[in-house]
Structures are given as structure tokens and as C-alpha cells.
PDB file of C-alpha atoms in Angstrom:
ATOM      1  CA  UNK A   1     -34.708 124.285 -70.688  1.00  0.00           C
ATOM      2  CA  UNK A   2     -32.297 124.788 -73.512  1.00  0.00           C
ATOM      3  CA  UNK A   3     -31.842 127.698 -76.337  1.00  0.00           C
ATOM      4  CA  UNK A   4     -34.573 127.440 -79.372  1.00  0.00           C
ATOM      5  CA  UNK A   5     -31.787 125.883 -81.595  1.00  0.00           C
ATOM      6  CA  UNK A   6     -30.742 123.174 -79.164  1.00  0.00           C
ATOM      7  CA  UNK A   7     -31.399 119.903 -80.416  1.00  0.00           C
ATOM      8  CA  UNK A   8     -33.431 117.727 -78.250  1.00  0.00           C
ATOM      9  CA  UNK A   9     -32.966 114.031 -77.306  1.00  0.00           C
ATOM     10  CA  UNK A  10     -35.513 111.921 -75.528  1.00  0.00           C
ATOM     11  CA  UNK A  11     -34.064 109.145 -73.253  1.00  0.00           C
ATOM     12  CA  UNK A  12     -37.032 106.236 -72.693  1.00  0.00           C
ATOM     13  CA  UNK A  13     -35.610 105.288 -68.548  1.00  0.00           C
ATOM     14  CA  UNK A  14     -33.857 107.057 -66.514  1.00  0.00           C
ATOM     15  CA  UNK A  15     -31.789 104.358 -65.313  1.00  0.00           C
ATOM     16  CA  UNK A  16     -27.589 103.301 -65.199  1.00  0.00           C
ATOM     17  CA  UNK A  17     -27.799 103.011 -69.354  1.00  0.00           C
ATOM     18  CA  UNK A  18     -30.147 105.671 -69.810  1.00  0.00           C
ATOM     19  CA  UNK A  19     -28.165 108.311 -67.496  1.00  0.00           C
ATOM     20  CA  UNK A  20     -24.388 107.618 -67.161  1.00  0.00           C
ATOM     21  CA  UNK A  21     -24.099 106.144 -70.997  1.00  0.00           C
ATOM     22  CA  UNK A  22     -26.911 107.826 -73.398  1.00  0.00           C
ATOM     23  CA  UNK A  23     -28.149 110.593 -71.890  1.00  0.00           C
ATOM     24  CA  UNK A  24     -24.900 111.672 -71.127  1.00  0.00           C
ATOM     25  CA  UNK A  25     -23.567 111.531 -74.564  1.00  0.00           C
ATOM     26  CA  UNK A  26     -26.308 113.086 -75.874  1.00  0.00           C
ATOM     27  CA  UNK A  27     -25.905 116.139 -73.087  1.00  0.00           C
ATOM     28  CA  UNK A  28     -22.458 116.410 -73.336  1.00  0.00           C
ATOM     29  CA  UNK A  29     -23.045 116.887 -77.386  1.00  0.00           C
ATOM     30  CA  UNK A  30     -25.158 120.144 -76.847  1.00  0.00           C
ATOM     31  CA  UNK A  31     -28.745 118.253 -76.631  1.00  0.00           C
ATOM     32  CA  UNK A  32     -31.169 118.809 -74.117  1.00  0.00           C
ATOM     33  CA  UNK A  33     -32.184 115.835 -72.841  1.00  0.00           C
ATOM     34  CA  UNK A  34     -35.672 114.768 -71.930  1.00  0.00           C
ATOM     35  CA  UNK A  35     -36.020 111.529 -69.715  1.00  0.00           C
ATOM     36  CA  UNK A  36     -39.237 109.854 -69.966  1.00  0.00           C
ATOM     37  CA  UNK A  37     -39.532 107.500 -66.863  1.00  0.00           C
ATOM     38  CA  UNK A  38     -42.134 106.336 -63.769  1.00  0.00           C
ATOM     39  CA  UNK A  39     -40.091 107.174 -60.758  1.00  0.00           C
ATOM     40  CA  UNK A  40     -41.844 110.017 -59.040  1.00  0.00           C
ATOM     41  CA  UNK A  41     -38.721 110.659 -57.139  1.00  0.00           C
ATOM     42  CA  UNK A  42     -36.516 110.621 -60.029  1.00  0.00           C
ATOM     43  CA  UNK A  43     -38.195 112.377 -61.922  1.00  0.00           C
ATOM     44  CA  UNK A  44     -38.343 115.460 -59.469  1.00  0.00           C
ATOM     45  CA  UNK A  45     -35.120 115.708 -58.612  1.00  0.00           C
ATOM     46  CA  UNK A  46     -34.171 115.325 -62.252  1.00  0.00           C
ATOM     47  CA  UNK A  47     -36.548 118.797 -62.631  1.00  0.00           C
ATOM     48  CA  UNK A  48     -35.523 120.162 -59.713  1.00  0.00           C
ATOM     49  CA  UNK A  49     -31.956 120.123 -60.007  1.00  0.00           C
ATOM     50  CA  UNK A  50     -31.551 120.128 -64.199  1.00  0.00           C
ATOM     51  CA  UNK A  51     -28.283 118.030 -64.137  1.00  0.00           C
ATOM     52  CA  UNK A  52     -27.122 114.632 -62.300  1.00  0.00           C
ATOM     53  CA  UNK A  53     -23.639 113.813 -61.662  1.00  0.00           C
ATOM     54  CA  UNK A  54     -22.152 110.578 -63.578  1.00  0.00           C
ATOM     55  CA  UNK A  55     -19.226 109.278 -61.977  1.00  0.00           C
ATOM     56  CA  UNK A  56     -16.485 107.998 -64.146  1.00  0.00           C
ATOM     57  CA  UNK A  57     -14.266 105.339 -62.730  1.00  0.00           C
ATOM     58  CA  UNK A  58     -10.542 104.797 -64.823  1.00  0.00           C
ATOM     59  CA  UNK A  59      -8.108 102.354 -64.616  1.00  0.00           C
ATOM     60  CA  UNK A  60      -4.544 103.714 -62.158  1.00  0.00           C
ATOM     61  CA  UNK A  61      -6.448 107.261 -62.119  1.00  0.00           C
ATOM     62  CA  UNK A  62      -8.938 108.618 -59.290  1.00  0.00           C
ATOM     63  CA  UNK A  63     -12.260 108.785 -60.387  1.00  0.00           C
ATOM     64  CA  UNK A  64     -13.620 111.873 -62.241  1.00  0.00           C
ATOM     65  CA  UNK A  65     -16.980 113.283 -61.390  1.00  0.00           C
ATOM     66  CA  UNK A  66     -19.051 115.338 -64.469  1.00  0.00           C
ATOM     67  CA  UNK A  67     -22.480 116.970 -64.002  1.00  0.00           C
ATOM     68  CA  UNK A  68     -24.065 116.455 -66.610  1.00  0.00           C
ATOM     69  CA  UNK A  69     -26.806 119.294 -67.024  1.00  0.00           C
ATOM     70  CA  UNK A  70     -29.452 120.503 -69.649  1.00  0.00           C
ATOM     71  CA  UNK A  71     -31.839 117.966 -68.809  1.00  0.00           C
ATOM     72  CA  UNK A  72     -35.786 117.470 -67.230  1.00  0.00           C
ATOM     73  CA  UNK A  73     -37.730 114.863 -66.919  1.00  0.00           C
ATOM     74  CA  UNK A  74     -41.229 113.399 -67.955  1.00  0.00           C
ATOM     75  CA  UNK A  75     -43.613 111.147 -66.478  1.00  0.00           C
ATOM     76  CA  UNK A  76     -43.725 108.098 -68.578  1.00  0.00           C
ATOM     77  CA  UNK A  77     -47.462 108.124 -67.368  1.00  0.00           C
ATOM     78  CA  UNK A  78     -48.211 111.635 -68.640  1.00  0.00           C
ATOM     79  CA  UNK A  79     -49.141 110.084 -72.393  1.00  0.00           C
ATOM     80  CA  UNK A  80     -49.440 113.964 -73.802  1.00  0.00           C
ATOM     81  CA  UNK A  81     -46.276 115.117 -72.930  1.00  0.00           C
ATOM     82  CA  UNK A  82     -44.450 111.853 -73.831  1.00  0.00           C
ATOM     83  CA  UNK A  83     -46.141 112.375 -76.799  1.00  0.00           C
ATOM     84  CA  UNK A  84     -45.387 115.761 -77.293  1.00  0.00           C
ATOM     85  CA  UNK A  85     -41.849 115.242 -76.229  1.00  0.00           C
ATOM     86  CA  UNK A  86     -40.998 112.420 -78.930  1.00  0.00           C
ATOM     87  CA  UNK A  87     -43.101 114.281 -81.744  1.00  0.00           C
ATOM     88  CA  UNK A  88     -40.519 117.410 -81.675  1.00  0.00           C
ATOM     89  CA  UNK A  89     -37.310 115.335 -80.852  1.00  0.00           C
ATOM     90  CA  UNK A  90     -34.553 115.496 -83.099  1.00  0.00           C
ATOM     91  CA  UNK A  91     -33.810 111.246 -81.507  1.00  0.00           C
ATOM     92  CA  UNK A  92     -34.492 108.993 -79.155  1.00  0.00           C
ATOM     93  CA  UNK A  93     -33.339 105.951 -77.401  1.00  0.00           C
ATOM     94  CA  UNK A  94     -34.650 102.918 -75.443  1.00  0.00           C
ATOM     95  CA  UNK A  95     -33.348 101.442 -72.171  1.00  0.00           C
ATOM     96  CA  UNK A  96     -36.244 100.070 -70.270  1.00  0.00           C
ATOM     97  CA  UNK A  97     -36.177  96.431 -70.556  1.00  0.00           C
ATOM     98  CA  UNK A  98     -38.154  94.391 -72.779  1.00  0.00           C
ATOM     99  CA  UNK A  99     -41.115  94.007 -70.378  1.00  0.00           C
ATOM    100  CA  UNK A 100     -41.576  97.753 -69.848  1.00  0.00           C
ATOM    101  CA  UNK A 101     -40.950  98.679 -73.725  1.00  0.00           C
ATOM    102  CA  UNK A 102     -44.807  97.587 -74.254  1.00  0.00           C
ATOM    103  CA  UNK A 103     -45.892 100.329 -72.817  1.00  0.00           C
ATOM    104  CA  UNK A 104     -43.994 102.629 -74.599  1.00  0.00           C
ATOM    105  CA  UNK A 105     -44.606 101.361 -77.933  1.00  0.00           C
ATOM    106  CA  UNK A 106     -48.433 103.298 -78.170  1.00  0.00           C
ATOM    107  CA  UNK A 107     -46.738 107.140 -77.010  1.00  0.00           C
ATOM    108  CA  UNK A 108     -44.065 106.258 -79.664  1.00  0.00           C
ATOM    109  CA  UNK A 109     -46.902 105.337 -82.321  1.00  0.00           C
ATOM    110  CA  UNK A 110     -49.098 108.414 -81.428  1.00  0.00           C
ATOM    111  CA  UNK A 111     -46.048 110.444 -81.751  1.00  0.00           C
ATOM    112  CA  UNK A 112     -44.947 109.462 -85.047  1.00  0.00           C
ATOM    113  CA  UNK A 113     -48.490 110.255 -86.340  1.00  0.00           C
ATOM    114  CA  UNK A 114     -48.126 113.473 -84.885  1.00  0.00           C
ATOM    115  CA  UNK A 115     -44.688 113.696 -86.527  1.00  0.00           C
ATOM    116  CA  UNK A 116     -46.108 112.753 -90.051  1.00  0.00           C
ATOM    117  CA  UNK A 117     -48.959 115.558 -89.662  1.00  0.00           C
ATOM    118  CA  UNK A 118     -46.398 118.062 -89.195  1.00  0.00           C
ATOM    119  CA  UNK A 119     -44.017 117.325 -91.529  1.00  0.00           C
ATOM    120  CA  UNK A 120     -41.370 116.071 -89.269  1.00  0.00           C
ATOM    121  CA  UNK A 121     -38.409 114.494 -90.365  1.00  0.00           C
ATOM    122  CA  UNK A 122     -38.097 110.730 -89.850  1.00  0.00           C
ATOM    123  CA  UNK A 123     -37.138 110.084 -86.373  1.00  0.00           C
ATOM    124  CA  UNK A 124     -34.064 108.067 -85.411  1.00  0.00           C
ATOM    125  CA  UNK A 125     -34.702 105.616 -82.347  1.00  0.00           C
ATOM    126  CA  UNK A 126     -31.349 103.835 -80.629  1.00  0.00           C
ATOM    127  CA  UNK A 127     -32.779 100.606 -79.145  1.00  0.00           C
ATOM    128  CA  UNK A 128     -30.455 100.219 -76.190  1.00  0.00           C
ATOM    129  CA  UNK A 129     -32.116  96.744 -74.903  1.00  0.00           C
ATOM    130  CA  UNK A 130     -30.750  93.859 -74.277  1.00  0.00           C
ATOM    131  CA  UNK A 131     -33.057  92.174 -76.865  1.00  0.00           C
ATOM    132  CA  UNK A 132     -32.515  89.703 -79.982  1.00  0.00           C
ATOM    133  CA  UNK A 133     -33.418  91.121 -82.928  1.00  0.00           C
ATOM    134  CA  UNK A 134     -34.476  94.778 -81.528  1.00  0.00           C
ATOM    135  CA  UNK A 135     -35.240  96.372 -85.026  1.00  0.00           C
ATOM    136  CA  UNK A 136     -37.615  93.723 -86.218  1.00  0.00           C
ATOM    137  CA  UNK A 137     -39.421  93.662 -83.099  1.00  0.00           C
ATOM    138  CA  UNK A 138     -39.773  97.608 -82.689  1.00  0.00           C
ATOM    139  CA  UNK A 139     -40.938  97.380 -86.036  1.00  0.00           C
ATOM    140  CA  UNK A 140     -43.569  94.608 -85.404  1.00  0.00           C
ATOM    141  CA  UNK A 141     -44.894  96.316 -82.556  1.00  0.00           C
ATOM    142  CA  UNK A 142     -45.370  99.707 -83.564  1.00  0.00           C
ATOM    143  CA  UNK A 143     -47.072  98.268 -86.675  1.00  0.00           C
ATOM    144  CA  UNK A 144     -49.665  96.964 -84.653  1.00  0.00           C
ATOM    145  CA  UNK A 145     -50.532 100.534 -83.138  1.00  0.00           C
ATOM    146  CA  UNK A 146     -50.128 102.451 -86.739  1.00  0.00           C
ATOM    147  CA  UNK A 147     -52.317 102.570 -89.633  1.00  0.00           C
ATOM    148  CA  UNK A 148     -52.088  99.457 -92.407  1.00  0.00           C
ATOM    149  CA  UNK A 149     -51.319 102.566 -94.658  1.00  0.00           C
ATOM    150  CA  UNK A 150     -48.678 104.099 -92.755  1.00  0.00           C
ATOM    151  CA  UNK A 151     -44.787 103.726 -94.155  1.00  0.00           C
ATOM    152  CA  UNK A 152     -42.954 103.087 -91.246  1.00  0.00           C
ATOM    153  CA  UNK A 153     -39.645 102.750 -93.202  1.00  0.00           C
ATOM    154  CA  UNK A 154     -40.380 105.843 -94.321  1.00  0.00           C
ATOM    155  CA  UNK A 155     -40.841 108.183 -91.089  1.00  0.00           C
ATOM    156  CA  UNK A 156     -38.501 105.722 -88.373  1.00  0.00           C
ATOM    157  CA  UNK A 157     -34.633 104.802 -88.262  1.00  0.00           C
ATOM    158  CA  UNK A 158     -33.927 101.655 -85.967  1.00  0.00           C
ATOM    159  CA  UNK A 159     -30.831 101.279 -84.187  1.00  0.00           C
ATOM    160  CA  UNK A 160     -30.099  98.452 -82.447  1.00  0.00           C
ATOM    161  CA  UNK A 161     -27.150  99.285 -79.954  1.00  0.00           C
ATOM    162  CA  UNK A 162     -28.066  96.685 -77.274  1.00  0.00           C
ATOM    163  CA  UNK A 163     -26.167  93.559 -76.239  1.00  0.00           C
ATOM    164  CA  UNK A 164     -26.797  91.259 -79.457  1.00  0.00           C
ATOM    165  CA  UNK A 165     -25.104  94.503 -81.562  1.00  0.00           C
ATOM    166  CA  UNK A 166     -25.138  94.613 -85.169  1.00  0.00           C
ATOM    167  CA  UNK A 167     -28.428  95.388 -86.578  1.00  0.00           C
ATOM    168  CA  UNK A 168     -28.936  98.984 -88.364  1.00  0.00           C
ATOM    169  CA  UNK A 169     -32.342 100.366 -90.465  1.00  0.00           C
TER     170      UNK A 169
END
């Protein structure tokens, strides 16, 4: 676990984009990172061993292996601490696939109540999906799991850094 005044960053999938692009950005910054995914396996070894190593490949140059370390993992099914993890992150990011992002979408609405309570600053989210139109639709569907009184512009930041690029809010 990091020092009290790391910064932390919640990854949403554990996958190629979540671990060899975002996460290790984000680690490589001075973050913890948290990944929030359903792979029992993954996820263990992820706790166990507190790093992962990314494999960079160059053109005309041997390939360059980094560990990437400062990060644990979270059961996407363990609602509390995914809860818990995205109330007290500094930002988060997205790279599940559309089907699986419905699932996420009530954690990330619980959390941003939680945030509100608190006095949390607004949270920044980096959609990372392959997805037309990411912003609008993050938007839409947390709506539908918040209050009709809560300002969503207000306490969320969308990026949309997925294939159809361009969007920011």
C-alpha cells in the first residue's frame, strides 16, 4: 500500500488497456493503483505480488521489460470496497467493455454519493471504451442510479479517451 500522501487511481479491468496502458501511467506517475476486476486469479496474484511486469516492444531495439509496482487489487464483486475505493480516489478510468460497464455504473453512483457526503472533490473518470459517444452515455446511466436532485456536472469529469476520441466534460 502506498505513503498517506500518495495519490490513488482506480483502474475499472484489469485487462491489456487497463494494465500495460492506464494503470501503468498512472503507477509510473507516483499513484497507487487500485484494480477493480472479477478474475479471482488475477486479482490474487495482483495482491500477492504488488507489481506486474508490462513488456514494451520498440521498433530496431530489444524489448524492455518494467515492473510496474504500487498496486492491489479489488473484487469487482466486493460492492463496499469498490465503493470505498472510488469514494477516496483522486481518478479513475474505464476499460471493461460496454457490456460489463453496466455493472459498474451502481458502485460508481453509490460512490459519488459517498463522495458528495464527505466533501470530496469532483472526481475525474477516463472512459477508455471503445464506445460512441462515452460521456453522454456515462452520464445517462449514472443518472438513472442518482437522485433527480443530484448535480452530476457538478461532482464528475468525463473523459472520453476510447477509440471514437474527442469528447471532453
Amino acid at each position: 500500500q502506498g505513503l498517506p500522501f500518495m495519490k490513488t487511481f482506480v483502474q475499472f479491468g484489469a485487462g491489456n488497456i487497463g494494465r500495460s496502458f492506464i494503470g501503468r501511467l498512472f503507477a509510473e506517475a507516483g499513484y497507487e493503483v487500485i484494480f477493480i476486476d472479477v478474475d479471482p486469479r488475477l486479482i490474487a496474484l495482483l495482491n500477492e505480488r504488488r507489481s506486474y511486469p508490462v513488456i514494451v516492444k520498440q521498433n530496431d531495439c530489444p524489448d524492455e521489460i518494467r515492473l510496474i509496482q504500487g498496486v492491489r487489487a479489488i473484487d469487482g464483486r466486493d460492492t463496499r470496497a469498490v465503493i470505498g475505493a472510488v469514494a477516496t480516489a483522486d481518478t479513475i478510468a474505464t476499460s471493461v467493455g460496454q457490456r460489463a460497464l453496466q455493472s459498474i455504473f451502481p458502485a460508481l453512483a453509490a460512490a459519488l454519493l459517498v463522495r458528495k457526503s464527505h466533501g470530496r472533490p469532483p472526481l475525474d473518470v477516463i472512459i477508455a471504451e471503445n464506445l460512441r459517444a462515452g460521456a453522454a452515455f456515462f452520464r445517462q446511466n449514472l443518472s438513472e442510479q442518482l437522485p433527480d436532485n443530484f448535480d452530476l456536472a457538478a461532482h464528475l469529469g468525463l473523459v472520453h479517451a476510447g477509440l471514437h476520441l474527442g469528447e471532453v466534460d
